[in-house]
Amino acid sequence: MFWPNLELPGLLALSFGLLVVQAWYELNLTLLSSQLNPLRYGVVSLAKAVLALLLGWCLAIRGLGAPGLILGLIIGFLVPGLWTTYYEWQGVKLQKFDRSIFKKLLTYGLPLTATFALNFVVSSSDRIMLGWLKSTEAAGLYAVGYDLAQQSLVMLMMVVNLAAYPLAVWSLEEKGIQAAQTQLKQNCTLLLAIAMPAAAAGNSCSEYLLTSILGSHFANPAVKIIPLISLGAF
């Protein structure tokens, strides 16, 4: 409220709304994953990606700029989140609230919350430091190459992990440690089979290819950044 930059309070308010709807969306995704329901998981993830991209783009080019992008993300998270809520949360009542279970979840979850918060700091601090030490433009040029490499490779690996990890947990619960170890070896083999060629492709990206994807202004920095980020993500 008291920040001298008048644009920032509005962006922070929008970002808080984004935080809430994204948290609910992620919770529902985890629920679908634990149910071993890859089809609905894929539909919800795809709906979010398409809605956020199209709406954010439309609002941004109509003059809303950064607030338009955040609004697009909010709607992209909100719509599939509400759809999943309708199908998955019927019958849930506050009267059934169990304090003992909640305490166990809190004890288990708080250390993870701290871990994820620090992970966010680590994954974002490079851009903040680059913008502070050099310029906003340098941070933007860096972020384009970073995201293209990191998101592409991690997305491929995440698809495998989200389908394969619940199988390992199920094997541990139903068949024991040895079965779980066998499943984890299969998961690891599949991850390597996908990640190694994808990382190699990232290392061999030519400037001509990146120019067609990113545009000439971003291609030259991306050629230098993508091999390093591909190796790091792998």
Short mmCIF file of C-alpha atoms in Angstrom, two decimals:
data_model
loop_
_atom_site.label_atom_id
_atom_site.label_comp_id
_atom_site.label_asym_id
_atom_site.label_seq_id
_atom_site.Cartn_x
_atom_site.Cartn_y
_atom_site.Cartn_z
CA MET A 1 0.00 0.00 0.00
CA PHE A 2 2.81 2.42 0.82
CA TRP A 3 5.29 1.45 -1.94
CA PRO A 4 6.36 4.54 -3.91
CA ASN A 5 5.93 2.75 -7.27
CA LEU A 6 2.18 3.09 -7.91
CA GLU A 7 2.07 0.12 -10.28
CA LEU A 8 3.42 -2.37 -7.75
CA PRO A 9 0.51 -2.58 -5.23
CA GLY A 10 -1.90 -3.57 -8.01
CA LEU A 11 0.49 -6.20 -9.36
CA LEU A 12 1.06 -7.57 -5.85
CA ALA A 13 -2.70 -7.82 -5.25
CA LEU A 14 -3.14 -9.69 -8.53
CA SER A 15 -0.18 -11.91 -7.66
CA PHE A 16 -1.76 -12.82 -4.33
CA GLY A 17 -4.88 -13.93 -6.20
CA LEU A 18 -2.64 -15.95 -8.51
CA LEU A 19 -0.97 -17.57 -5.49
CA VAL A 20 -4.34 -18.72 -4.10
CA VAL A 21 -5.74 -20.19 -7.33
CA GLN A 22 -2.41 -21.81 -8.24
CA ALA A 23 -2.18 -23.46 -4.80
CA TRP A 24 -5.69 -24.91 -5.18
CA TYR A 25 -4.91 -26.06 -8.74
CA GLU A 26 -1.67 -27.78 -7.63
CA LEU A 27 -3.51 -29.50 -4.75
CA ASN A 28 -6.06 -30.91 -7.20
CA LEU A 29 -3.32 -32.05 -9.57
CA THR A 30 -1.66 -33.93 -6.71
CA LEU A 31 -5.02 -35.53 -5.90
CA LEU A 32 -5.42 -36.75 -9.50
CA SER A 33 -1.85 -38.05 -9.49
CA SER A 34 -2.43 -40.02 -6.27
CA GLN A 35 -5.54 -41.55 -7.86
CA LEU A 36 -3.41 -42.85 -10.78
CA ASN A 37 -5.68 -40.90 -13.16
CA PRO A 38 -3.31 -39.76 -15.93
CA LEU A 39 -6.08 -38.94 -18.45
CA ARG A 40 -7.84 -36.42 -16.24
CA TYR A 41 -4.47 -35.13 -15.04
CA GLY A 42 -3.46 -34.49 -18.66
CA VAL A 43 -6.76 -32.78 -19.51
CA VAL A 44 -6.52 -30.46 -16.48
CA SER A 45 -2.86 -29.60 -17.20
CA LEU A 46 -3.53 -28.96 -20.90
CA ALA A 47 -6.59 -26.82 -20.15
CA LYS A 48 -4.56 -24.65 -17.78
CA ALA A 49 -1.70 -24.22 -20.27
CA VAL A 50 -3.97 -23.33 -23.22
CA LEU A 51 -6.22 -20.96 -21.25
CA ALA A 52 -3.33 -19.15 -19.55
CA LEU A 53 -1.39 -18.74 -22.80
CA LEU A 54 -4.30 -17.56 -24.96
CA LEU A 55 -5.96 -15.30 -22.39
CA GLY A 56 -2.67 -13.81 -21.19
CA TRP A 57 -1.65 -13.08 -24.77
CA CYS A 58 -5.04 -11.56 -25.68
CA LEU A 59 -5.13 -9.32 -22.61
CA ALA A 60 -1.49 -8.26 -22.99
CA ILE A 61 -1.79 -7.20 -26.64
CA ARG A 62 -4.98 -5.24 -25.83
CA GLY A 63 -2.91 -2.91 -23.68
CA LEU A 64 -3.13 -4.48 -20.22
CA GLY A 65 0.55 -5.50 -20.22
CA ALA A 66 1.84 -7.31 -17.12
CA PRO A 67 -1.56 -7.22 -15.30
CA GLY A 68 -3.09 -8.85 -18.38
CA LEU A 69 -0.57 -11.69 -18.26
CA ILE A 70 -1.26 -12.29 -14.56
CA LEU A 71 -5.03 -12.18 -15.14
CA GLY A 72 -4.64 -14.75 -17.92
CA LEU A 73 -2.73 -17.01 -15.54
CA ILE A 74 -5.36 -16.57 -12.81
CA ILE A 75 -8.18 -17.62 -15.14
CA GLY A 76 -6.02 -20.44 -16.54
CA PHE A 77 -5.54 -21.88 -13.04
CA LEU A 78 -9.07 -21.08 -11.84
CA VAL A 79 -11.18 -22.79 -14.53
CA PRO A 80 -9.64 -26.31 -14.38
CA GLY A 81 -9.35 -25.93 -10.59
CA LEU A 82 -13.11 -25.30 -10.28
CA TRP A 83 -13.86 -28.14 -12.69
CA THR A 84 -11.80 -30.58 -10.62
CA THR A 85 -13.40 -29.26 -7.41
CA TYR A 86 -16.86 -30.04 -8.77
CA TYR A 87 -15.95 -33.65 -9.59
CA GLU A 88 -13.56 -34.51 -6.76
CA TRP A 89 -14.71 -32.59 -3.66
CA GLN A 90 -18.41 -33.44 -3.48
CA GLY A 91 -19.27 -34.82 -0.05
CA VAL A 92 -16.38 -33.06 1.70
CA LYS A 93 -17.73 -31.30 4.80
CA LEU A 94 -16.09 -29.10 7.43
CA GLN A 95 -17.97 -31.02 10.11
CA LYS A 96 -15.71 -34.01 9.39
CA PHE A 97 -12.57 -31.96 10.13
CA ASP A 98 -10.09 -34.06 12.15
CA ARG A 99 -7.58 -32.06 14.17
CA SER A 100 -5.25 -35.02 14.75
CA ILE A 101 -4.88 -35.70 11.02
CA PHE A 102 -4.45 -31.98 10.34
CA LYS A 103 -1.64 -31.80 12.93
CA LYS A 104 0.15 -34.75 11.27
CA LEU A 105 -0.19 -33.13 7.83
CA LEU A 106 1.11 -29.83 9.20
CA THR A 107 4.11 -31.51 10.86
CA TYR A 108 4.89 -33.32 7.61
CA GLY A 109 4.21 -30.36 5.34
CA LEU A 110 5.90 -27.39 7.01
CA PRO A 111 9.48 -28.58 6.31
CA LEU A 112 8.46 -29.20 2.69
CA THR A 113 7.00 -25.68 2.53
CA ALA A 114 10.34 -24.25 3.65
CA THR A 115 12.16 -26.43 1.11
CA PHE A 116 9.94 -25.31 -1.78
CA ALA A 117 10.23 -21.66 -0.71
CA LEU A 118 14.04 -21.88 -0.73
CA ASN A 119 13.89 -23.70 -4.07
CA PHE A 120 11.90 -20.78 -5.48
CA VAL A 121 14.53 -18.35 -4.16
CA VAL A 122 17.32 -20.39 -5.79
CA SER A 123 15.49 -20.70 -9.13
CA SER A 124 14.58 -16.97 -9.27
CA SER A 125 17.56 -15.23 -7.67
CA ASP A 126 19.74 -15.47 -10.79
CA ARG A 127 17.38 -13.19 -12.76
CA ILE A 128 16.94 -10.77 -9.87
CA MET A 129 20.71 -10.52 -9.39
CA LEU A 130 21.32 -10.12 -13.13
CA GLY A 131 18.71 -7.37 -13.36
CA TRP A 132 20.20 -5.62 -10.32
CA LEU A 133 23.87 -5.95 -11.31
CA LYS A 134 23.49 -5.35 -15.04
CA SER A 135 20.08 -4.43 -16.50
CA THR A 136 16.48 -5.53 -16.90
CA GLU A 137 17.16 -6.21 -20.59
CA ALA A 138 20.01 -8.60 -19.72
CA ALA A 139 17.72 -10.47 -17.32
CA GLY A 140 15.06 -10.75 -20.02
CA LEU A 141 17.49 -12.05 -22.64
CA TYR A 142 18.82 -14.58 -20.14
CA ALA A 143 15.35 -15.72 -19.02
CA VAL A 144 14.18 -16.58 -22.56
CA GLY A 145 17.01 -19.03 -23.22
CA TYR A 146 16.86 -20.38 -19.67
CA ASP A 147 13.13 -21.10 -19.79
CA LEU A 148 13.20 -22.63 -23.26
CA ALA A 149 15.86 -25.16 -22.21
CA GLN A 150 14.78 -25.82 -18.65
CA GLN A 151 11.02 -25.98 -19.16
CA SER A 152 11.28 -28.18 -22.27
CA LEU A 153 13.54 -30.77 -20.64
CA VAL A 154 11.83 -30.73 -17.24
CA MET A 155 8.38 -31.01 -18.88
CA LEU A 156 9.40 -34.22 -20.67
CA MET A 157 10.87 -35.70 -17.49
CA MET A 158 7.90 -34.57 -15.38
CA VAL A 159 5.44 -36.37 -17.67
CA VAL A 160 7.29 -39.63 -17.00
CA ASN A 161 7.72 -38.97 -13.29
CA LEU A 162 4.09 -38.05 -12.65
CA ALA A 163 2.95 -41.32 -14.22
CA ALA A 164 5.76 -43.51 -12.85
CA TYR A 165 6.26 -42.30 -9.27
CA PRO A 166 2.77 -43.33 -8.03
CA LEU A 167 3.48 -46.81 -9.45
CA ALA A 168 6.59 -47.03 -7.28
CA VAL A 169 4.62 -45.95 -4.19
CA TRP A 170 1.90 -48.49 -5.01
CA SER A 171 4.52 -51.22 -5.44
CA LEU A 172 6.00 -50.38 -2.04
CA GLU A 173 2.59 -50.48 -0.35
CA GLU A 174 1.27 -53.61 -2.05
CA LYS A 175 4.33 -55.74 -2.88
CA GLY A 176 7.18 -54.57 -0.67
CA ILE A 177 10.62 -52.99 -0.95
CA GLN A 178 12.05 -55.25 -3.66
CA ALA A 179 9.12 -54.62 -6.02
CA ALA A 180 9.43 -50.89 -5.39
CA GLN A 181 13.17 -50.97 -6.19
CA THR A 182 12.44 -52.81 -9.45
CA GLN A 183 9.84 -50.20 -10.37
CA LEU A 184 12.23 -47.35 -9.52
CA LYS A 185 14.91 -48.86 -11.78
CA GLN A 186 12.38 -48.98 -14.63
CA ASN A 187 11.40 -45.37 -13.91
CA CYS A 188 15.05 -44.28 -13.93
CA THR A 189 15.75 -46.09 -17.20
CA LEU A 190 12.78 -44.42 -18.87
CA LEU A 191 13.76 -40.99 -17.53
CA LEU A 192 17.30 -41.38 -18.87
CA ALA A 193 16.01 -42.65 -22.24
CA ILE A 194 14.00 -39.43 -22.63
CA ALA A 195 16.26 -36.91 -20.90
CA MET A 196 19.61 -37.81 -22.50
CA PRO A 197 18.57 -37.23 -26.15
CA ALA A 198 16.58 -34.13 -25.11
CA ALA A 199 19.62 -32.68 -23.31
CA ALA A 200 21.81 -33.53 -26.31
CA ALA A 201 19.34 -31.74 -28.60
CA GLY A 202 19.53 -28.69 -26.34
CA ASN A 203 23.32 -28.70 -26.60
CA SER A 204 23.21 -28.87 -30.40
CA CYS A 205 20.64 -26.10 -31.02
CA SER A 206 21.80 -23.89 -33.88
CA GLU A 207 21.39 -20.13 -34.02
CA TYR A 208 19.26 -20.49 -37.18
CA LEU A 209 16.76 -22.75 -35.39
CA LEU A 210 16.60 -20.47 -32.35
CA THR A 211 16.12 -17.41 -34.57
CA SER A 212 13.01 -19.04 -36.07
CA ILE A 213 11.68 -19.89 -32.59
CA LEU A 214 12.69 -16.86 -30.53
CA GLY A 215 13.51 -14.15 -33.03
CA SER A 216 16.90 -12.69 -33.91
CA HIS A 217 17.12 -10.44 -30.82
CA PHE A 218 16.99 -13.42 -28.43
CA ALA A 219 18.75 -16.10 -30.49
CA ASN A 220 22.38 -15.10 -29.92
CA PRO A 221 22.21 -15.04 -26.08
CA ALA A 222 20.14 -18.25 -26.13
CA VAL A 223 22.84 -20.13 -28.09
CA LYS A 224 25.27 -19.47 -25.23
CA ILE A 225 22.81 -20.15 -22.39
CA ILE A 226 20.84 -23.20 -23.57
CA PRO A 227 23.70 -25.80 -23.48
CA LEU A 228 24.54 -24.87 -19.87
CA ILE A 229 20.92 -24.90 -18.72
CA SER A 230 20.20 -28.18 -20.54
CA LEU A 231 23.12 -29.80 -18.72
CA GLY A 232 22.00 -28.33 -15.38
CA ALA A 233 18.37 -29.45 -15.85
CA PHE A 234 19.53 -32.95 -16.82
#
